[in-house]
XYZ file of N, CA and C in Angstrom:
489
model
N -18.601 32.028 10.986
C -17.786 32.583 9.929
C -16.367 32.793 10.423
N -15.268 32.298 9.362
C -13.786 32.753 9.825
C -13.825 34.127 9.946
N -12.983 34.701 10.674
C -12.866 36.127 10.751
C -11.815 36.230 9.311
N -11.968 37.622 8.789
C -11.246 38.207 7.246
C -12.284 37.184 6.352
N -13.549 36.308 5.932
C -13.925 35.811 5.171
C -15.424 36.795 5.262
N -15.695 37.582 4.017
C -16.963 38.016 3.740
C -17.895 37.315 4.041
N -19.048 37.376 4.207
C -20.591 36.475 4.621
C -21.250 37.079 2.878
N -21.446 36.137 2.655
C -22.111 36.466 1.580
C -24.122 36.484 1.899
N -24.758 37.919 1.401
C -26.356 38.161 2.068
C -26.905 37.037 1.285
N -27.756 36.276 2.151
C -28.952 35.680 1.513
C -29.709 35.650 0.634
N -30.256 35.248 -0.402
C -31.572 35.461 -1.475
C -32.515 35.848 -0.298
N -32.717 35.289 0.588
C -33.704 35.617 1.857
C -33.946 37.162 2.040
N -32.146 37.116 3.087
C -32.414 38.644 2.966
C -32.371 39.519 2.304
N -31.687 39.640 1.079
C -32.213 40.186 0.124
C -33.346 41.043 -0.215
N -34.465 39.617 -0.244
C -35.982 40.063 -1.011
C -36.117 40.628 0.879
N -35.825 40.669 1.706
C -36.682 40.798 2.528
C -36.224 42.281 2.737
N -34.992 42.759 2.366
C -34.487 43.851 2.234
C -35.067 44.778 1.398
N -35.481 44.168 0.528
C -35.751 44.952 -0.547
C -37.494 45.804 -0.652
N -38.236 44.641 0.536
C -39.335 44.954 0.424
C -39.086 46.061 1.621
N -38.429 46.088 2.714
C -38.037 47.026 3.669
C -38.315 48.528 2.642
N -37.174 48.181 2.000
C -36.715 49.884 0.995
C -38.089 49.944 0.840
N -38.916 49.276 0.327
C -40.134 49.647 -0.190
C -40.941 50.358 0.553
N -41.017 49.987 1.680
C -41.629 50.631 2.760
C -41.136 51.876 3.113
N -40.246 51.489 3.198
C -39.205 52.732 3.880
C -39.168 54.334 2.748
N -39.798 53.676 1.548
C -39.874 54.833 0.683
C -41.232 55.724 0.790
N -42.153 54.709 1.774
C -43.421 55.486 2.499
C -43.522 57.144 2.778
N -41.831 57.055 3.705
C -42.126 58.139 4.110
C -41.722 59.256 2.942
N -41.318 58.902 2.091
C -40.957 60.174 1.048
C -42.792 60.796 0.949
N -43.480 60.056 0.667
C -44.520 60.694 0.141
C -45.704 61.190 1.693
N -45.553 60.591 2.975
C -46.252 60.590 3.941
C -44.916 61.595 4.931
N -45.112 62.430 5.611
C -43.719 62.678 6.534
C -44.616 62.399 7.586
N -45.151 62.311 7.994
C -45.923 61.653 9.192
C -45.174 60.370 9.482
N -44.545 59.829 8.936
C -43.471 58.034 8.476
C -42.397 58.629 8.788
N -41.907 59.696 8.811
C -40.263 59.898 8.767
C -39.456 59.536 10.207
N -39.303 58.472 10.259
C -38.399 58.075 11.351
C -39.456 56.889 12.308
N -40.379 56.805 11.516
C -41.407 55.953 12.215
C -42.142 54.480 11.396
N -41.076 54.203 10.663
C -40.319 52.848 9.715
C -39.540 52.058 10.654
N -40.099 50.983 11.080
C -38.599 49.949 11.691
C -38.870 48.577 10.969
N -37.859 47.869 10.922
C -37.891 46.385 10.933
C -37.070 45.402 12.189
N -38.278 44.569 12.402
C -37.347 43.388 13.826
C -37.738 44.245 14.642
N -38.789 45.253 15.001
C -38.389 45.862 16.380
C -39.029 45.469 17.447
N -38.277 45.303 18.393
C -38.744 44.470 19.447
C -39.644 45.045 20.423
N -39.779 46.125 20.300
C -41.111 46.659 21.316
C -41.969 46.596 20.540
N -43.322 46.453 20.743
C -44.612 47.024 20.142
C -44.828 48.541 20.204
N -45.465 48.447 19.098
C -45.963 50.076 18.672
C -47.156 50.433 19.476
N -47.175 51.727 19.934
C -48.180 51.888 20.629
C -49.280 53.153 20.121
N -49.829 54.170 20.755
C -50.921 55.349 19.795
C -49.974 56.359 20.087
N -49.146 56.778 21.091
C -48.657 57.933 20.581
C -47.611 58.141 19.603
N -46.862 56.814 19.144
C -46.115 56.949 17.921
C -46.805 56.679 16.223
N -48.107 56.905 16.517
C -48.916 56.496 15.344
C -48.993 57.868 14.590
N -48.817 57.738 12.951
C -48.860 56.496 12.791
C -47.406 55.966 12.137
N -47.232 54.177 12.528
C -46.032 53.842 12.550
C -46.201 52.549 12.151
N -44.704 52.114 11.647
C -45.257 51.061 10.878
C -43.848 49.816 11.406
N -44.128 48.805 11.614
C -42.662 47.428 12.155
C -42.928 46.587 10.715
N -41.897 46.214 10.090
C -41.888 45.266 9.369
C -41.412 44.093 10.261
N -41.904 42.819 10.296
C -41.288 42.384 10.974
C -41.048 40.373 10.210
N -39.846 40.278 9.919
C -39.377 38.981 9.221
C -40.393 37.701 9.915
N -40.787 36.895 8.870
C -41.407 35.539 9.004
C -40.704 34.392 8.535
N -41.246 33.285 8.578
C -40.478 32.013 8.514
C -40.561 32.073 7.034
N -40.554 30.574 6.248
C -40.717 30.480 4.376
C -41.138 28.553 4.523
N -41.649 28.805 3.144
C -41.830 27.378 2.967
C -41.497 27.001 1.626
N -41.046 25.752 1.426
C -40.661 25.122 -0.012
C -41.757 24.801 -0.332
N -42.233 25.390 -2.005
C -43.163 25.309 -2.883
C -42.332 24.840 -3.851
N -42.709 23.236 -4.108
C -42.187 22.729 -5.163
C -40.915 21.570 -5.022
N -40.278 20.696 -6.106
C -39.707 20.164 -5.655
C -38.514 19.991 -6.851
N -37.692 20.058 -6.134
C -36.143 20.490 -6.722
C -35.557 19.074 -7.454
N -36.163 18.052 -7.324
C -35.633 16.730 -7.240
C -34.869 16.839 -8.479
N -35.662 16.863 -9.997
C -35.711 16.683 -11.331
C -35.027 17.808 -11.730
N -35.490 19.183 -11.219
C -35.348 20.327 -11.959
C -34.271 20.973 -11.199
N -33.898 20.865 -9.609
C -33.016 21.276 -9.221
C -33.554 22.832 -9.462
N -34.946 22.934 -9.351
C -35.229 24.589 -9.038
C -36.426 24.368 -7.795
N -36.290 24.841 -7.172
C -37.121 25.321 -5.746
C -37.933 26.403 -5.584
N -38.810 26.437 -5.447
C -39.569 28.120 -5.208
C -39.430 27.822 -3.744
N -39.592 29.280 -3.354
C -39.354 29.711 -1.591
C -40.393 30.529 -1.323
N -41.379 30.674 -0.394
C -42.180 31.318 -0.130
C -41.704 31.864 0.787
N -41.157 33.489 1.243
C -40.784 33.958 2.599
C -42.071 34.692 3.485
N -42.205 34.207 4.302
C -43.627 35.289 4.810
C -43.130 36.624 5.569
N -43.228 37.763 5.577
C -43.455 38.314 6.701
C -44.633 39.568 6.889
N -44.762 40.181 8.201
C -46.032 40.898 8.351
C -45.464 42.416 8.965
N -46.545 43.245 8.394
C -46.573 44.590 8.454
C -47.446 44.942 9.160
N -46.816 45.593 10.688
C -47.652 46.044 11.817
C -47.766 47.542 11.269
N -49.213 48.136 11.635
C -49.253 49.618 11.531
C -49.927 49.631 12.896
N -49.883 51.064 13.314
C -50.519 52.006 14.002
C -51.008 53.012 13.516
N -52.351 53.705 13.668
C -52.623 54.865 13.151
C -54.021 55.347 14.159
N -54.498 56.715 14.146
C -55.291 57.211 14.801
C -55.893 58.209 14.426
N -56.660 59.133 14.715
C -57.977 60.022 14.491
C -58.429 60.308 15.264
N -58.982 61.425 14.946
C -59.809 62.214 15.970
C -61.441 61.719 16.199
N -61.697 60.539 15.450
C -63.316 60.266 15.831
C -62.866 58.592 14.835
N -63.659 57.804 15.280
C -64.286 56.425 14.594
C -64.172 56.574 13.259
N -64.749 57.197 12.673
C -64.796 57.619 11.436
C -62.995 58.105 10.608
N -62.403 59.328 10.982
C -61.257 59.252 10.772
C -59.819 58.219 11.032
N -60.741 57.347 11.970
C -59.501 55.985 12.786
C -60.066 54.892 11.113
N -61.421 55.072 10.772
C -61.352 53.785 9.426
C -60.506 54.553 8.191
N -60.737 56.309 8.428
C -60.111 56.378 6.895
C -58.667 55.862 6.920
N -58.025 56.405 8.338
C -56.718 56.339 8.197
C -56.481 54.515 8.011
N -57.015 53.427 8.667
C -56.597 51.850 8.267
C -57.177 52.245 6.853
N -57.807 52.676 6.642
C -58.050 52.548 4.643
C -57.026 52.677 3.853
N -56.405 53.766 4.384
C -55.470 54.825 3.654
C -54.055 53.778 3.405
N -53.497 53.681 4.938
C -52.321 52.506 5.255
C -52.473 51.510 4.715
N -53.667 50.963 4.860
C -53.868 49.613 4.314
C -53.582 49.903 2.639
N -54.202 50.178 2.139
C -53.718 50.840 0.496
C -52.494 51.279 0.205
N -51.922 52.442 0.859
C -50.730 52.674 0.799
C -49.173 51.390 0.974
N -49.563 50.537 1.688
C -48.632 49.394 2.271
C -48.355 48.614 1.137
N -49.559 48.590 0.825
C -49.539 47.100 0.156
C -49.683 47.863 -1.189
N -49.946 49.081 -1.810
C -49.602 49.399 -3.117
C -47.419 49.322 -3.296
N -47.160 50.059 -1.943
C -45.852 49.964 -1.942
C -45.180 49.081 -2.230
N -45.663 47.568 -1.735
C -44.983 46.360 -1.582
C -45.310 45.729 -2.726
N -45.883 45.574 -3.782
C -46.845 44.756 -4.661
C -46.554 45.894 -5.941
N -46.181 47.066 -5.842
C -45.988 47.594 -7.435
C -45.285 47.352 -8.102
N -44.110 46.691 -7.764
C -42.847 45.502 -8.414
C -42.753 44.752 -8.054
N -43.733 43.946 -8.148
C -44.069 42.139 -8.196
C -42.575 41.578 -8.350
N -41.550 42.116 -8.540
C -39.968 41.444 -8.816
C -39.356 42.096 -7.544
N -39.172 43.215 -7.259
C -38.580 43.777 -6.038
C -37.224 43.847 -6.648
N -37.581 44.797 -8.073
C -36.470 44.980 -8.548
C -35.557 44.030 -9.265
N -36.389 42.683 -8.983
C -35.825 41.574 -10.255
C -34.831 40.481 -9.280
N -35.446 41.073 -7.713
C -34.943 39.482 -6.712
C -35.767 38.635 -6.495
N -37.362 39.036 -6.375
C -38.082 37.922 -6.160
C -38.879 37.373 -7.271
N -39.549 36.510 -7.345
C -40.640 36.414 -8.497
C -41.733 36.956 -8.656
N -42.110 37.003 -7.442
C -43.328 37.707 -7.334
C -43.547 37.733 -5.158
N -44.451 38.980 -5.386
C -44.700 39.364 -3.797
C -46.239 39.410 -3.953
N -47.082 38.751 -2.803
C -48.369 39.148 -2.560
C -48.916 39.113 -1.516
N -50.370 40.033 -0.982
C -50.702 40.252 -0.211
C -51.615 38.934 0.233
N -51.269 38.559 1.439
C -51.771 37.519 2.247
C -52.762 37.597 3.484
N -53.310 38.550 3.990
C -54.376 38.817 4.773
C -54.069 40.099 5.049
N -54.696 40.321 6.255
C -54.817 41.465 7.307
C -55.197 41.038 8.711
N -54.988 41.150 9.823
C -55.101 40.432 11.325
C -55.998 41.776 12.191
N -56.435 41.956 12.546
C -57.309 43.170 13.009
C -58.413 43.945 12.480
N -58.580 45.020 12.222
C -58.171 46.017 13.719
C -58.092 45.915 14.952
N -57.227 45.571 15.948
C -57.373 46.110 17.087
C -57.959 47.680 17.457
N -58.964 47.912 17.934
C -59.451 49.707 18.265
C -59.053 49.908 19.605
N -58.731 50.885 19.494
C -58.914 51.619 21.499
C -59.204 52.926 21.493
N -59.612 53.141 22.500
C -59.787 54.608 23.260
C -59.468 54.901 24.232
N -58.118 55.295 24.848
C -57.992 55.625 26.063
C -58.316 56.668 26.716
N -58.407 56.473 27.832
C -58.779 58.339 28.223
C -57.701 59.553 28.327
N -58.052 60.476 27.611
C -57.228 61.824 27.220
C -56.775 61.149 26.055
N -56.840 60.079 25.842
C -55.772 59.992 24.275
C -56.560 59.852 23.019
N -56.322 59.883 21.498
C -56.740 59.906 20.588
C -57.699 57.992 20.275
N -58.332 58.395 19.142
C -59.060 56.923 18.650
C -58.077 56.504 17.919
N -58.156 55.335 17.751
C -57.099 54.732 17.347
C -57.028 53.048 17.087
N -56.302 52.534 15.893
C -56.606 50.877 16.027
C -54.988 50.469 15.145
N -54.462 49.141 15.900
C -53.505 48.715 15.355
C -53.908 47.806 14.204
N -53.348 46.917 13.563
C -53.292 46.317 12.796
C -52.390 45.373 11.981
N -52.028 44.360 11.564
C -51.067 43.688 10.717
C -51.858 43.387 9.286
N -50.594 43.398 8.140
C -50.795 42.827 7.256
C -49.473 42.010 6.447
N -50.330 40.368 5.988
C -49.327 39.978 5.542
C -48.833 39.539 4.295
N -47.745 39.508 3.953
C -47.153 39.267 2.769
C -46.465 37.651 2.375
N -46.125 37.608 1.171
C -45.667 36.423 1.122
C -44.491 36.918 0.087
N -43.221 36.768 -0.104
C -42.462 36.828 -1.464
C -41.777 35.611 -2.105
N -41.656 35.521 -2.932
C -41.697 33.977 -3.622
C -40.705 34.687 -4.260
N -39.090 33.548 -3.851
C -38.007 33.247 -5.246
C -37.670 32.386 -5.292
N -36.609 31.963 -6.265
C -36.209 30.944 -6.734
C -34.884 30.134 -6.504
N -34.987 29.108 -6.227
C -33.650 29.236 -6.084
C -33.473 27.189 -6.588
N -31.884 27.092 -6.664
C -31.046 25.990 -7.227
C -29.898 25.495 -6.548
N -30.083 24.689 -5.356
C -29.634 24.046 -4.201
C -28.417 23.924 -5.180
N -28.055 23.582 -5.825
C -26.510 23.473 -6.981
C -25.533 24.794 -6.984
N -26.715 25.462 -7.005
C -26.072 26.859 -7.247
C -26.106 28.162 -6.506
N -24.398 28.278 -5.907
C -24.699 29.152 -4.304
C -25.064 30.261 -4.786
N -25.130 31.363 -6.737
C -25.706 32.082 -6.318
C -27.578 32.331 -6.363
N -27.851 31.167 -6.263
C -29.555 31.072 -6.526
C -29.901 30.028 -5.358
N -29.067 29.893 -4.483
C -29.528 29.359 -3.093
C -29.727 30.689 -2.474
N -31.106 30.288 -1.600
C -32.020 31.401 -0.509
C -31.355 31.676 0.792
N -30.832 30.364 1.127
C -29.843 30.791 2.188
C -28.871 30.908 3.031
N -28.078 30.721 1.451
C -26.486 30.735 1.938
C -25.888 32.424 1.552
């Protein structure tokens, strides 16, 4: 970029922003979350910051073909690491119950993300990882992933994904 020329944000980052806020609005209703929301973060989460959550950006794929219509769908992936823990086996499943529900009600209750993407959906889950260390709590990590789908018109820089 010239220096003094704005960067104009991505359709990319954007939706990928947007699903962040989403998350990030976790902690209004959980304070157990308050300050324990990141995205991109480059360490792994471990049990004593549980429970905690990394959004962390994925690649995308072209669904569809622009040839005729000069419209493109974009599939962006990315995945939602949690941590969480309990005092017994039993309280380590409620809490992945709980997160797991909570995440993905967050991310998926505006299928638009506010009217940037077309639609967002839930794409697996990768775990539990469980542990038990000694002196420390029960506990299991976990990912889950997403997909958000927009649109975009290689013609048109403002409905290109990623310029």
């Amino acid at each position: 970029l010239a220096v003094g020329v704005a960067a104009m944000t991505s359709r990319r980052e954007t939706a990928l922003a947007a699903a962040f806020a989403a998350l990030q609005a976790l902690a209004d209703t959980d304070e157990n979350l308050t300050g324990k929301i990141w995205r991109n973060r480059r360490h792994p989460l471990n049990e004593t910051e549980a429970p905690a959550i990394i959004m962390m950006d994925g690649g995308h794929d072209r669904v569809g073909d622009a040839e005729d219509t000069y419209q493109e769908l974009i599939d962006i992936e990315f995945a939602v690491e949690l941590a969480v823990t309990g005092d017994s086996d039993a309280a380590v499943t409620v809490a992945i119950d709980q997160y797991y529900q909570a995440v993905t009600n967050a991310l998926v209750a505006d299928h638009t993300l506010g009217g940037i993407a077309d639609d967002i959906t839930a794409d697996g889950m990768d775990g539990p990882d469980l542990f038990d260390e000694a002196g420390a709590r029960f506990g299991a990590e976990f990912s889950l992933r997403f997909v958000v789908r927009i649109d975009q018109n290689p013609r048109d820089v403002s409905k290109a994904a990623f310029t």
